[in-house]
PDB file of C-alpha atoms in Angstrom:
ATOM      1  CA  MET A   1      -0.071  -0.015   0.145  1.00  0.00           C
ATOM      2  CA  THR A   2       1.749   3.320  -1.176  1.00  0.00           C
ATOM      3  CA  LYS A   3       1.231   6.772   0.177  1.00  0.00           C
ATOM      4  CA  LEU A   4       2.113   9.901  -1.149  1.00  0.00           C
ATOM      5  CA  PRO A   5       4.588  10.934  -2.526  1.00  0.00           C
ATOM      6  CA  ALA A   6       4.382   7.544  -3.793  1.00  0.00           C
ATOM      7  CA  VAL A   7       1.570   6.421  -6.173  1.00  0.00           C
ATOM      8  CA  ASP A   8       0.366   2.964  -7.491  1.00  0.00           C
ATOM      9  CA  PRO A   9      -0.638   3.716 -10.964  1.00  0.00           C
ATOM     10  CA  ALA A  10      -3.328   1.030 -10.658  1.00  0.00           C
ATOM     11  CA  ALA A  11      -5.065   3.397  -8.264  1.00  0.00           C
ATOM     12  CA  VAL A  12      -5.209   6.257 -10.730  1.00  0.00           C
ATOM     13  CA  PRO A  13      -8.185   6.570 -12.709  1.00  0.00           C
ATOM     14  CA  GLU A  14      -8.176   5.896 -16.583  1.00  0.00           C
ATOM     15  CA  LYS A  15      -9.329   8.756 -18.679  1.00  0.00           C
ATOM     16  CA  ARG A  16     -10.434   8.326 -22.364  1.00  0.00           C
ATOM     17  CA  GLY A  17     -11.502  10.472 -25.120  1.00  0.00           C
ATOM     18  CA  SER A  18      -9.641  13.235 -27.189  1.00  0.00           C
ATOM     19  CA  ILE A  19     -10.026  17.168 -27.424  1.00  0.00           C
ATOM     20  CA  TYR A  20      -9.918  16.646 -31.109  1.00  0.00           C
ATOM     21  CA  PRO A  21     -12.963  17.396 -33.210  1.00  0.00           C
ATOM     22  CA  GLU A  22     -14.511  14.465 -35.564  1.00  0.00           C
ATOM     23  CA  PRO A  23     -13.294  13.020 -37.818  1.00  0.00           C
ATOM     24  CA  PHE A  24      -9.946  12.870 -35.998  1.00  0.00           C
ATOM     25  CA  ARG A  25     -11.271  12.013 -32.587  1.00  0.00           C
ATOM     26  CA  SER A  26     -12.561   8.599 -33.717  1.00  0.00           C
ATOM     27  CA  ARG A  27      -9.244   8.027 -35.417  1.00  0.00           C
ATOM     28  CA  ILE A  28      -7.448   7.561 -32.004  1.00  0.00           C
ATOM     29  CA  GLY A  29      -9.213   4.554 -31.115  1.00  0.00           C
ATOM     30  CA  ASP A  30      -8.627   2.450 -27.942  1.00  0.00           C
ATOM     31  CA  ARG A  31      -6.495   4.855 -25.920  1.00  0.00           C
ATOM     32  CA  ALA A  32      -6.482   5.296 -22.165  1.00  0.00           C
ATOM     33  CA  LYS A  33      -4.448   7.570 -19.981  1.00  0.00           C
ATOM     34  CA  ARG A  34      -3.458   7.587 -16.354  1.00  0.00           C
ATOM     35  CA  ARG A  35      -2.176  11.049 -15.095  1.00  0.00           C
ATOM     36  CA  LEU A  36       0.635   9.992 -12.938  1.00  0.00           C
ATOM     37  CA  GLY A  37       2.367  13.394 -12.485  1.00  0.00           C
ATOM     38  CA  GLU A  38      -0.950  14.925 -11.478  1.00  0.00           C
ATOM     39  CA  ALA A  39      -1.662  12.330  -9.023  1.00  0.00           C
ATOM     40  CA  CYS A  40       1.538  13.239  -7.355  1.00  0.00           C
ATOM     41  CA  GLY A  41       0.765  16.888  -7.433  1.00  0.00           C
ATOM     42  CA  LEU A  42       3.320  17.890 -10.222  1.00  0.00           C
ATOM     43  CA  THR A  43       2.527  21.148 -12.398  1.00  0.00           C
ATOM     44  CA  ARG A  44       5.758  21.839 -14.414  1.00  0.00           C
ATOM     45  CA  PHE A  45       5.464  18.750 -16.438  1.00  0.00           C
ATOM     46  CA  GLY A  46       2.974  16.057 -17.089  1.00  0.00           C
ATOM     47  CA  VAL A  47       3.740  12.188 -16.969  1.00  0.00           C
ATOM     48  CA  ASN A  48       0.881   9.831 -18.431  1.00  0.00           C
ATOM     49  CA  LEU A  49       0.873   5.914 -18.455  1.00  0.00           C
ATOM     50  CA  VAL A  50      -1.024   5.329 -21.631  1.00  0.00           C
ATOM     51  CA  THR A  51      -2.551   1.933 -22.576  1.00  0.00           C
ATOM     52  CA  LEU A  52      -3.018   1.727 -26.472  1.00  0.00           C
ATOM     53  CA  GLY A  53      -5.213  -0.933 -27.761  1.00  0.00           C
ATOM     54  CA  PRO A  54      -4.845  -2.637 -31.202  1.00  0.00           C
ATOM     55  CA  GLY A  55      -5.431  -0.039 -33.945  1.00  0.00           C
ATOM     56  CA  GLY A  56      -5.159   2.952 -31.298  1.00  0.00           C
ATOM     57  CA  GLN A  57      -2.965   6.100 -31.866  1.00  0.00           C
ATOM     58  CA  SER A  58      -1.117   8.330 -29.350  1.00  0.00           C
ATOM     59  CA  ALA A  59      -2.301  11.316 -31.003  1.00  0.00           C
ATOM     60  CA  LEU A  60      -2.558  12.809 -34.635  1.00  0.00           C
ATOM     61  CA  ARG A  61       0.827  13.140 -36.119  1.00  0.00           C
ATOM     62  CA  HIS A  62       1.983  16.428 -34.705  1.00  0.00           C
ATOM     63  CA  TRP A  63       4.873  18.439 -33.251  1.00  0.00           C
ATOM     64  CA  HIS A  64       4.877  21.295 -30.434  1.00  0.00           C
ATOM     65  CA  THR A  65       6.606  24.612 -30.605  1.00  0.00           C
ATOM     66  CA  LEU A  66       7.500  25.222 -26.861  1.00  0.00           C
ATOM     67  CA  GLU A  67       6.973  21.717 -25.195  1.00  0.00           C
ATOM     68  CA  ASP A  68       9.663  18.889 -25.238  1.00  0.00           C
ATOM     69  CA  GLU A  69       8.132  15.536 -25.266  1.00  0.00           C
ATOM     70  CA  PHE A  70       9.441  11.985 -24.369  1.00  0.00           C
ATOM     71  CA  VAL A  71       7.919   8.467 -24.647  1.00  0.00           C
ATOM     72  CA  TYR A  72       9.217   5.247 -23.061  1.00  0.00           C
ATOM     73  CA  VAL A  73       7.750   2.002 -24.181  1.00  0.00           C
ATOM     74  CA  LEU A  74       6.882  -0.531 -21.095  1.00  0.00           C
ATOM     75  CA  THR A  75       5.018  -3.254 -22.751  1.00  0.00           C
ATOM     76  CA  GLY A  76       3.750  -4.357 -26.201  1.00  0.00           C
ATOM     77  CA  GLU A  77       5.029  -2.807 -29.441  1.00  0.00           C
ATOM     78  CA  VAL A  78       4.183   0.483 -31.168  1.00  0.00           C
ATOM     79  CA  VAL A  79       5.144   1.894 -34.528  1.00  0.00           C
ATOM     80  CA  LEU A  80       6.613   5.390 -34.535  1.00  0.00           C
ATOM     81  CA  VAL A  81       5.773   7.584 -37.431  1.00  0.00           C
ATOM     82  CA  THR A  82       7.771  10.606 -38.316  1.00  0.00           C
ATOM     83  CA  ASN A  83       8.801  12.684 -41.481  1.00  0.00           C
ATOM     84  CA  ASP A  84      11.367   9.902 -42.132  1.00  0.00           C
ATOM     85  CA  GLY A  85       8.939   7.154 -42.163  1.00  0.00           C
ATOM     86  CA  GLU A  86       8.249   4.369 -39.748  1.00  0.00           C
ATOM     87  CA  GLN A  87      10.077   2.267 -36.959  1.00  0.00           C
ATOM     88  CA  THR A  88       8.838  -0.274 -34.580  1.00  0.00           C
ATOM     89  CA  LEU A  89       9.582   0.172 -30.946  1.00  0.00           C
ATOM     90  CA  GLY A  90       9.371  -2.580 -28.182  1.00  0.00           C
ATOM     91  CA  PRO A  91       9.753  -2.681 -24.372  1.00  0.00           C
ATOM     92  CA  GLY A  92      12.561  -0.345 -23.156  1.00  0.00           C
ATOM     93  CA  MET A  93      12.816   1.555 -26.343  1.00  0.00           C
ATOM     94  CA  CYS A  94      12.352   5.434 -26.085  1.00  0.00           C
ATOM     95  CA  ALA A  95      11.918   8.605 -28.213  1.00  0.00           C
ATOM     96  CA  GLY A  96      12.217  12.294 -27.714  1.00  0.00           C
ATOM     97  CA  TYR A  97      10.888  15.180 -29.599  1.00  0.00           C
ATOM     98  CA  ALA A  98      12.254  18.576 -29.021  1.00  0.00           C
ATOM     99  CA  ALA A  99      10.009  21.785 -28.904  1.00  0.00           C
ATOM    100  CA  GLY A 100      10.123  23.597 -32.311  1.00  0.00           C
ATOM    101  CA  ASN A 101      11.409  20.487 -34.192  1.00  0.00           C
ATOM    102  CA  LYS A 102       9.048  20.260 -37.162  1.00  0.00           C
ATOM    103  CA  ASP A 103       9.423  16.345 -37.283  1.00  0.00           C
ATOM    104  CA  ALA A 104       6.052  15.499 -36.494  1.00  0.00           C
ATOM    105  CA  HIS A 105       5.632  12.228 -34.910  1.00  0.00           C
ATOM    106  CA  HIS A 106       3.063   9.680 -33.287  1.00  0.00           C
ATOM    107  CA  PHE A 107       2.671   6.052 -32.256  1.00  0.00           C
ATOM    108  CA  ILE A 108       0.191   3.688 -33.777  1.00  0.00           C
ATOM    109  CA  ASN A 109      -0.432   0.250 -32.440  1.00  0.00           C
ATOM    110  CA  ARG A 110      -0.446  -2.011 -35.440  1.00  0.00           C
ATOM    111  CA  SER A 111      -0.165  -5.160 -33.198  1.00  0.00           C
ATOM    112  CA  ALA A 112      -2.983  -7.557 -31.987  1.00  0.00           C
ATOM    113  CA  ALA A 113      -2.403  -6.546 -28.344  1.00  0.00           C
ATOM    114  CA  ALA A 114      -2.176  -3.689 -25.896  1.00  0.00           C
ATOM    115  CA  ALA A 115       0.883  -1.586 -25.535  1.00  0.00           C
ATOM    116  CA  THR A 116       1.856   0.718 -22.529  1.00  0.00           C
ATOM    117  CA  TYR A 117       4.065   3.389 -22.463  1.00  0.00           C
ATOM    118  CA  LEU A 118       4.958   6.627 -20.383  1.00  0.00           C
ATOM    119  CA  GLU A 119       4.659  10.029 -21.892  1.00  0.00           C
ATOM    120  CA  ILE A 120       6.182  13.130 -20.546  1.00  0.00           C
ATOM    121  CA  GLY A 121       5.843  16.657 -21.605  1.00  0.00           C
ATOM    122  CA  ASN A 122       6.540  20.156 -19.942  1.00  0.00           C
ATOM    123  CA  ARG A 123       3.988  22.650 -19.543  1.00  0.00           C
ATOM    124  CA  ALA A 124       4.588  25.928 -21.266  1.00  0.00           C
ATOM    125  CA  ASP A 125       2.214  28.840 -21.762  1.00  0.00           C
ATOM    126  CA  GLY A 126       1.618  29.777 -25.406  1.00  0.00           C
ATOM    127  CA  ASP A 127       2.583  26.222 -26.774  1.00  0.00           C
ATOM    128  CA  ASN A 128       0.885  25.324 -30.010  1.00  0.00           C
ATOM    129  CA  ALA A 129       0.815  22.008 -32.101  1.00  0.00           C
ATOM    130  CA  PHE A 130       0.814  21.612 -35.925  1.00  0.00           C
ATOM    131  CA  TYR A 131      -0.568  18.641 -37.660  1.00  0.00           C
ATOM    132  CA  PRO A 132       1.039  18.200 -41.174  1.00  0.00           C
ATOM    133  CA  ASP A 133      -1.110  15.295 -42.396  1.00  0.00           C
ATOM    134  CA  ASP A 134      -4.525  16.748 -41.262  1.00  0.00           C
ATOM    135  CA  ASP A 135      -6.848  19.659 -41.944  1.00  0.00           C
ATOM    136  CA  LEU A 136      -6.850  20.838 -38.211  1.00  0.00           C
ATOM    137  CA  MET A 137      -5.148  23.915 -36.394  1.00  0.00           C
ATOM    138  CA  TRP A 138      -5.682  25.586 -33.052  1.00  0.00           C
ATOM    139  CA  VAL A 139      -6.885  29.265 -33.069  1.00  0.00           C
ATOM    140  CA  GLY A 140      -7.046  31.450 -30.354  1.00  0.00           C
ATOM    141  CA  ASP A 141      -9.461  34.487 -29.482  1.00  0.00           C
ATOM    142  CA  GLU A 142     -10.348  36.441 -26.496  1.00  0.00           C
ATOM    143  CA  ASN A 143     -12.597  33.554 -25.549  1.00  0.00           C
ATOM    144  CA  GLY A 144     -10.035  30.711 -25.757  1.00  0.00           C
ATOM    145  CA  VAL A 145      -8.583  28.351 -28.267  1.00  0.00           C
ATOM    146  CA  HIS A 146     -10.771  26.331 -30.789  1.00  0.00           C
ATOM    147  CA  ALA A 147     -10.224  23.762 -33.557  1.00  0.00           C
ATOM    148  CA  ALA A 148     -10.356  24.919 -36.960  1.00  0.00           C
ATOM    149  CA  HIS A 149      -9.650  24.016 -40.472  1.00  0.00           C
ATOM    150  CA  LYS A 150      -6.396  25.142 -41.936  1.00  0.00           C
ATOM    151  CA  ASP A 151      -8.410  27.634 -43.849  1.00  0.00           C
ATOM    152  CA  GLY A 152      -9.690  29.283 -40.533  1.00  0.00           C
ATOM    153  CA  ARG A 153     -13.248  27.934 -40.487  1.00  0.00           C
ATOM    154  CA  ARG A 154     -14.071  26.517 -37.205  1.00  0.00           C
ATOM    155  CA  TYR A 155     -14.930  22.642 -36.674  1.00  0.00           C
TER     156      TYR A 155
ATOM    157  CA  MET B   1      18.281  -0.748 -35.166  1.00  0.00           C
ATOM    158  CA  THR B   2      16.432   2.626 -33.869  1.00  0.00           C
ATOM    159  CA  LYS B   3      17.351   6.007 -35.352  1.00  0.00           C
ATOM    160  CA  LEU B   4      16.277   9.356 -33.866  1.00  0.00           C
ATOM    161  CA  PRO B   5      14.003  10.533 -32.702  1.00  0.00           C
ATOM    162  CA  ALA B   6      14.007   7.064 -31.144  1.00  0.00           C
ATOM    163  CA  VAL B   7      16.984   5.883 -29.137  1.00  0.00           C
ATOM    164  CA  ASP B   8      17.965   2.375 -27.782  1.00  0.00           C
ATOM    165  CA  PRO B   9      18.954   3.165 -24.011  1.00  0.00           C
ATOM    166  CA  ALA B  10      21.710   0.296 -24.217  1.00  0.00           C
ATOM    167  CA  ALA B  11      23.333   2.491 -26.984  1.00  0.00           C
ATOM    168  CA  VAL B  12      23.593   5.527 -24.553  1.00  0.00           C
ATOM    169  CA  PRO B  13      26.799   5.691 -22.362  1.00  0.00           C
ATOM    170  CA  GLU B  14      26.499   5.211 -18.501  1.00  0.00           C
ATOM    171  CA  LYS B  15      27.710   7.971 -16.309  1.00  0.00           C
ATOM    172  CA  ARG B  16      28.912   7.316 -12.843  1.00  0.00           C
ATOM    173  CA  GLY B  17      30.302   9.592 -10.221  1.00  0.00           C
ATOM    174  CA  SER B  18      28.474  12.681  -8.271  1.00  0.00           C
ATOM    175  CA  ILE B  19      28.839  16.355  -7.757  1.00  0.00           C
ATOM    176  CA  TYR B  20      28.880  15.874  -3.949  1.00  0.00           C
ATOM    177  CA  PRO B  21      32.060  16.537  -2.063  1.00  0.00           C
ATOM    178  CA  GLU B  22      33.293  13.746   0.321  1.00  0.00           C
ATOM    179  CA  PRO B  23      31.982  12.074   2.492  1.00  0.00           C
ATOM    180  CA  PHE B  24      28.772  12.184   0.739  1.00  0.00           C
ATOM    181  CA  ARG B  25      30.027  11.300  -2.745  1.00  0.00           C
ATOM    182  CA  SER B  26      31.098   7.751  -1.594  1.00  0.00           C
ATOM    183  CA  ARG B  27      27.558   7.129   0.142  1.00  0.00           C
ATOM    184  CA  ILE B  28      25.892   7.125  -3.466  1.00  0.00           C
ATOM    185  CA  GLY B  29      27.719   3.837  -4.050  1.00  0.00           C
ATOM    186  CA  ASP B  30      26.930   1.775  -7.257  1.00  0.00           C
ATOM    187  CA  ARG B  31      24.667   4.180  -9.367  1.00  0.00           C
ATOM    188  CA  ALA B  32      24.942   4.533 -13.035  1.00  0.00           C
ATOM    189  CA  LYS B  33      22.736   6.947 -15.246  1.00  0.00           C
ATOM    190  CA  ARG B  34      21.861   6.951 -18.935  1.00  0.00           C
ATOM    191  CA  ARG B  35      21.049  10.365 -20.086  1.00  0.00           C
ATOM    192  CA  LEU B  36      17.973   9.293 -22.424  1.00  0.00           C
ATOM    193  CA  GLY B  37      16.529  12.931 -22.670  1.00  0.00           C
ATOM    194  CA  GLU B  38      19.732  14.547 -23.697  1.00  0.00           C
ATOM    195  CA  ALA B  39      20.259  11.761 -26.328  1.00  0.00           C
ATOM    196  CA  CYS B  40      16.964  12.714 -28.030  1.00  0.00           C
ATOM    197  CA  GLY B  41      17.930  16.316 -27.907  1.00  0.00           C
ATOM    198  CA  LEU B  42      15.653  17.494 -25.192  1.00  0.00           C
ATOM    199  CA  THR B  43      16.627  20.690 -23.002  1.00  0.00           C
ATOM    200  CA  ARG B  44      13.424  21.470 -21.055  1.00  0.00           C
ATOM    201  CA  PHE B  45      13.481  18.439 -18.833  1.00  0.00           C
ATOM    202  CA  GLY B  46      15.951  15.706 -18.195  1.00  0.00           C
ATOM    203  CA  VAL B  47      15.193  11.769 -18.446  1.00  0.00           C
ATOM    204  CA  ASN B  48      17.703   9.336 -16.839  1.00  0.00           C
ATOM    205  CA  LEU B  49      17.567   5.598 -16.887  1.00  0.00           C
ATOM    206  CA  VAL B  50      19.219   4.986 -13.424  1.00  0.00           C
ATOM    207  CA  THR B  51      20.911   1.586 -12.314  1.00  0.00           C
ATOM    208  CA  LEU B  52      21.152   1.237  -8.684  1.00  0.00           C
ATOM    209  CA  GLY B  53      23.169  -1.610  -7.166  1.00  0.00           C
ATOM    210  CA  PRO B  54      22.762  -2.927  -3.862  1.00  0.00           C
ATOM    211  CA  GLY B  55      23.510  -0.339  -1.186  1.00  0.00           C
ATOM    212  CA  GLY B  56      23.218   2.327  -3.748  1.00  0.00           C
ATOM    213  CA  GLN B  57      21.415   5.553  -3.375  1.00  0.00           C
ATOM    214  CA  SER B  58      19.736   7.803  -5.830  1.00  0.00           C
ATOM    215  CA  ALA B  59      20.982  11.027  -4.174  1.00  0.00           C
ATOM    216  CA  LEU B  60      21.332  12.604  -0.657  1.00  0.00           C
ATOM    217  CA  ARG B  61      17.933  13.009   0.710  1.00  0.00           C
ATOM    218  CA  HIS B  62      16.794  16.372  -0.763  1.00  0.00           C
ATOM    219  CA  TRP B  63      14.206  18.634  -2.099  1.00  0.00           C
ATOM    220  CA  HIS B  64      14.289  21.160  -4.899  1.00  0.00           C
ATOM    221  CA  THR B  65      13.008  24.819  -4.918  1.00  0.00           C
ATOM    222  CA  LEU B  66      12.077  24.945  -8.643  1.00  0.00           C
ATOM    223  CA  GLU B  67      12.066  21.616 -10.118  1.00  0.00           C
ATOM    224  CA  ASP B  68       9.511  19.067 -10.055  1.00  0.00           C
ATOM    225  CA  GLU B  69      10.786  15.419 -10.087  1.00  0.00           C
ATOM    226  CA  PHE B  70       9.193  12.084 -10.902  1.00  0.00           C
ATOM    227  CA  VAL B  71      10.511   8.568 -10.473  1.00  0.00           C
ATOM    228  CA  TYR B  72       9.092   5.344 -12.157  1.00  0.00           C
ATOM    229  CA  VAL B  73      10.482   2.175 -11.122  1.00  0.00           C
ATOM    230  CA  LEU B  74      11.259  -0.403 -13.961  1.00  0.00           C
ATOM    231  CA  THR B  75      12.910  -3.602 -12.234  1.00  0.00           C
ATOM    232  CA  GLY B  76      14.085  -4.509  -8.752  1.00  0.00           C
ATOM    233  CA  GLU B  77      13.007  -2.828  -5.521  1.00  0.00           C
ATOM    234  CA  VAL B  78      14.061   0.360  -3.920  1.00  0.00           C
ATOM    235  CA  VAL B  79      13.162   1.955  -0.458  1.00  0.00           C
ATOM    236  CA  LEU B  80      11.770   5.355  -0.860  1.00  0.00           C
ATOM    237  CA  VAL B  81      12.709   7.452   2.272  1.00  0.00           C
ATOM    238  CA  THR B  82      10.826  10.798   3.018  1.00  0.00           C
ATOM    239  CA  ASN B  83       9.980  12.852   6.053  1.00  0.00           C
ATOM    240  CA  ASP B  84       7.253  10.420   6.832  1.00  0.00           C
ATOM    241  CA  GLY B  85       9.538   7.487   6.935  1.00  0.00           C
ATOM    242  CA  GLU B  86      10.230   4.669   4.527  1.00  0.00           C
ATOM    243  CA  GLN B  87       8.304   2.548   1.892  1.00  0.00           C
ATOM    244  CA  THR B  88       9.311  -0.184  -0.571  1.00  0.00           C
ATOM    245  CA  LEU B  89       8.413   0.319  -4.196  1.00  0.00           C
ATOM    246  CA  GLY B  90       8.852  -2.424  -7.053  1.00  0.00           C
ATOM    247  CA  PRO B  91       8.074  -2.415 -10.761  1.00  0.00           C
ATOM    248  CA  GLY B  92       5.585  -0.107 -11.896  1.00  0.00           C
ATOM    249  CA  MET B  93       5.349   1.981  -8.849  1.00  0.00           C
ATOM    250  CA  CYS B  94       6.028   5.827  -9.109  1.00  0.00           C
ATOM    251  CA  ALA B  95       6.554   8.771  -6.921  1.00  0.00           C
ATOM    252  CA  GLY B  96       6.597  12.514  -7.622  1.00  0.00           C
ATOM    253  CA  TYR B  97       8.141  15.501  -5.783  1.00  0.00           C
ATOM    254  CA  ALA B  98       6.773  18.951  -6.330  1.00  0.00           C
ATOM    255  CA  ALA B  99       9.095  21.966  -6.533  1.00  0.00           C
ATOM    256  CA  GLY B 100       9.125  23.738  -3.341  1.00  0.00           C
ATOM    257  CA  ASN B 101       7.621  20.861  -1.112  1.00  0.00           C
ATOM    258  CA  LYS B 102      10.181  20.416   1.936  1.00  0.00           C
ATOM    259  CA  ASP B 103       9.431  16.940   2.115  1.00  0.00           C
ATOM    260  CA  ALA B 104      12.831  15.577   1.325  1.00  0.00           C
ATOM    261  CA  HIS B 105      13.285  12.204  -0.609  1.00  0.00           C
ATOM    262  CA  HIS B 106      15.632   9.738  -2.045  1.00  0.00           C
ATOM    263  CA  PHE B 107      15.864   5.918  -2.828  1.00  0.00           C
ATOM    264  CA  ILE B 108      18.043   3.514  -1.207  1.00  0.00           C
ATOM    265  CA  ASN B 109      18.420  -0.188  -2.719  1.00  0.00           C
ATOM    266  CA  ARG B 110      18.447  -2.393   0.515  1.00  0.00           C
ATOM    267  CA  SER B 111      17.912  -5.385  -1.749  1.00  0.00           C
ATOM    268  CA  ALA B 112      20.597  -7.882  -2.887  1.00  0.00           C
ATOM    269  CA  ALA B 113      19.999  -7.057  -6.677  1.00  0.00           C
ATOM    270  CA  ALA B 114      20.061  -4.087  -8.878  1.00  0.00           C
ATOM    271  CA  ALA B 115      17.068  -1.915  -9.468  1.00  0.00           C
ATOM    272  CA  THR B 116      16.494   0.344 -12.391  1.00  0.00           C
ATOM    273  CA  TYR B 117      14.105   3.412 -12.559  1.00  0.00           C
ATOM    274  CA  LEU B 118      13.470   6.433 -14.773  1.00  0.00           C
ATOM    275  CA  GLU B 119      13.999   9.806 -13.146  1.00  0.00           C
ATOM    276  CA  ILE B 120      12.523  12.898 -14.604  1.00  0.00           C
ATOM    277  CA  GLY B 121      13.040  16.631 -13.620  1.00  0.00           C
ATOM    278  CA  ASN B 122      12.376  19.873 -15.559  1.00  0.00           C
ATOM    279  CA  ARG B 123      15.365  22.508 -15.809  1.00  0.00           C
ATOM    280  CA  ALA B 124      14.826  25.609 -13.937  1.00  0.00           C
ATOM    281  CA  ASP B 125      17.351  28.373 -13.685  1.00  0.00           C
ATOM    282  CA  GLY B 126      17.819  29.382 -10.125  1.00  0.00           C
ATOM    283  CA  ASP B 127      16.852  26.080  -8.843  1.00  0.00           C
ATOM    284  CA  ASN B 128      18.392  24.949  -5.248  1.00  0.00           C
ATOM    285  CA  ALA B 129      18.464  21.865  -3.461  1.00  0.00           C
ATOM    286  CA  PHE B 130      18.459  21.529   0.342  1.00  0.00           C
ATOM    287  CA  TYR B 131      19.432  18.422   2.360  1.00  0.00           C
ATOM    288  CA  PRO B 132      17.927  18.085   5.925  1.00  0.00           C
ATOM    289  CA  ASP B 133      19.772  15.029   6.724  1.00  0.00           C
ATOM    290  CA  ASP B 134      23.462  16.351   5.873  1.00  0.00           C
ATOM    291  CA  ASP B 135      25.833  19.237   6.359  1.00  0.00           C
ATOM    292  CA  LEU B 136      25.641  20.226   2.799  1.00  0.00           C
ATOM    293  CA  MET B 137      24.323  23.373   0.964  1.00  0.00           C
ATOM    294  CA  TRP B 138      25.022  25.182  -2.410  1.00  0.00           C
ATOM    295  CA  VAL B 139      26.572  28.745  -2.250  1.00  0.00           C
ATOM    296  CA  GLY B 140      26.651  30.864  -5.359  1.00  0.00           C
ATOM    297  CA  ASP B 141      29.199  33.466  -5.843  1.00  0.00           C
ATOM    298  CA  GLU B 142      30.208  35.622  -8.933  1.00  0.00           C
ATOM    299  CA  ASN B 143      32.341  32.479 -10.081  1.00  0.00           C
ATOM    300  CA  GLY B 144      29.612  29.961  -9.923  1.00  0.00           C
ATOM    301  CA  VAL B 145      28.097  27.464  -7.329  1.00  0.00           C
ATOM    302  CA  HIS B 146      30.267  25.477  -4.907  1.00  0.00           C
ATOM    303  CA  ALA B 147      29.503  22.952  -2.037  1.00  0.00           C
ATOM    304  CA  ALA B 148      29.670  24.397   1.457  1.00  0.00           C
ATOM    305  CA  HIS B 149      28.977  23.337   5.156  1.00  0.00           C
ATOM    306  CA  LYS B 150      25.798  24.643   6.363  1.00  0.00           C
ATOM    307  CA  ASP B 151      27.924  27.322   8.432  1.00  0.00           C
ATOM    308  CA  GLY B 152      29.221  28.545   5.131  1.00  0.00           C
ATOM    309  CA  ARG B 153      32.708  27.055   5.032  1.00  0.00           C
ATOM    310  CA  ARG B 154      33.528  25.596   1.897  1.00  0.00           C
ATOM    311  CA  TYR B 155      34.213  21.837   1.179  1.00  0.00           C
TER     312      TYR B 155
END
């Protein structure tokens, strides 16, 4: 029985769903996240334990302007897709994406079994994300940020 | 064979040693780190894969003023020591330490086998660390930061 500052990930609720509008939200498929960093009271970076079912995706392929990201595969097998193509990563393999590097990335689970990985990202005010493969961008106005087509029309 | 932005941790050199003066340096014992985040070109936070041999310690028991820290145990067993006492963490358990929380922490490997874990911390200019159990502090002058006794004498 762990107590803070230690946390048993099994005791952290799974969150499903995505902030993407359709048709992108459905494409993410079977993805569940446990927010481990938040469970420990951290605010400067996030740490999620992600379970990706067969066919699931970590995110749309994207890159961040101000946030470094890092992923470490725990179990199963995922395909990392970047501008250069694909590579398969198994347990113990990792990848890192520096803020501002336009090499967009995501994981796809093309296997028949679930995969789990840790994803870490710092939190930075003013961060934006871009999606080279998809007709999606984020537009901010005085009421906040909303999803838009690349020609500016809102979803 | 992985290629960037993916990295095989086995291909990242192990670093040993500590910035602590004696008698603290020796107390750390058998500890080796692979700087995975740096290997991926990340600068906003660090991710180390640490191997702690029997008797080894992650660090002196400490807390940070401006840096959140997070640890995730991969293999073996470590004892987490905080102000509240001790708890043993095995594979899949995690812990997080928020910047500015004075609950000092470290891992000790009291088992007969090596343990491995990931440690993550954001990088923050002006961060300091304090050591409630030990006669050690960091003092900055115009030439940089040096290790000192708590009465101000340099090591």
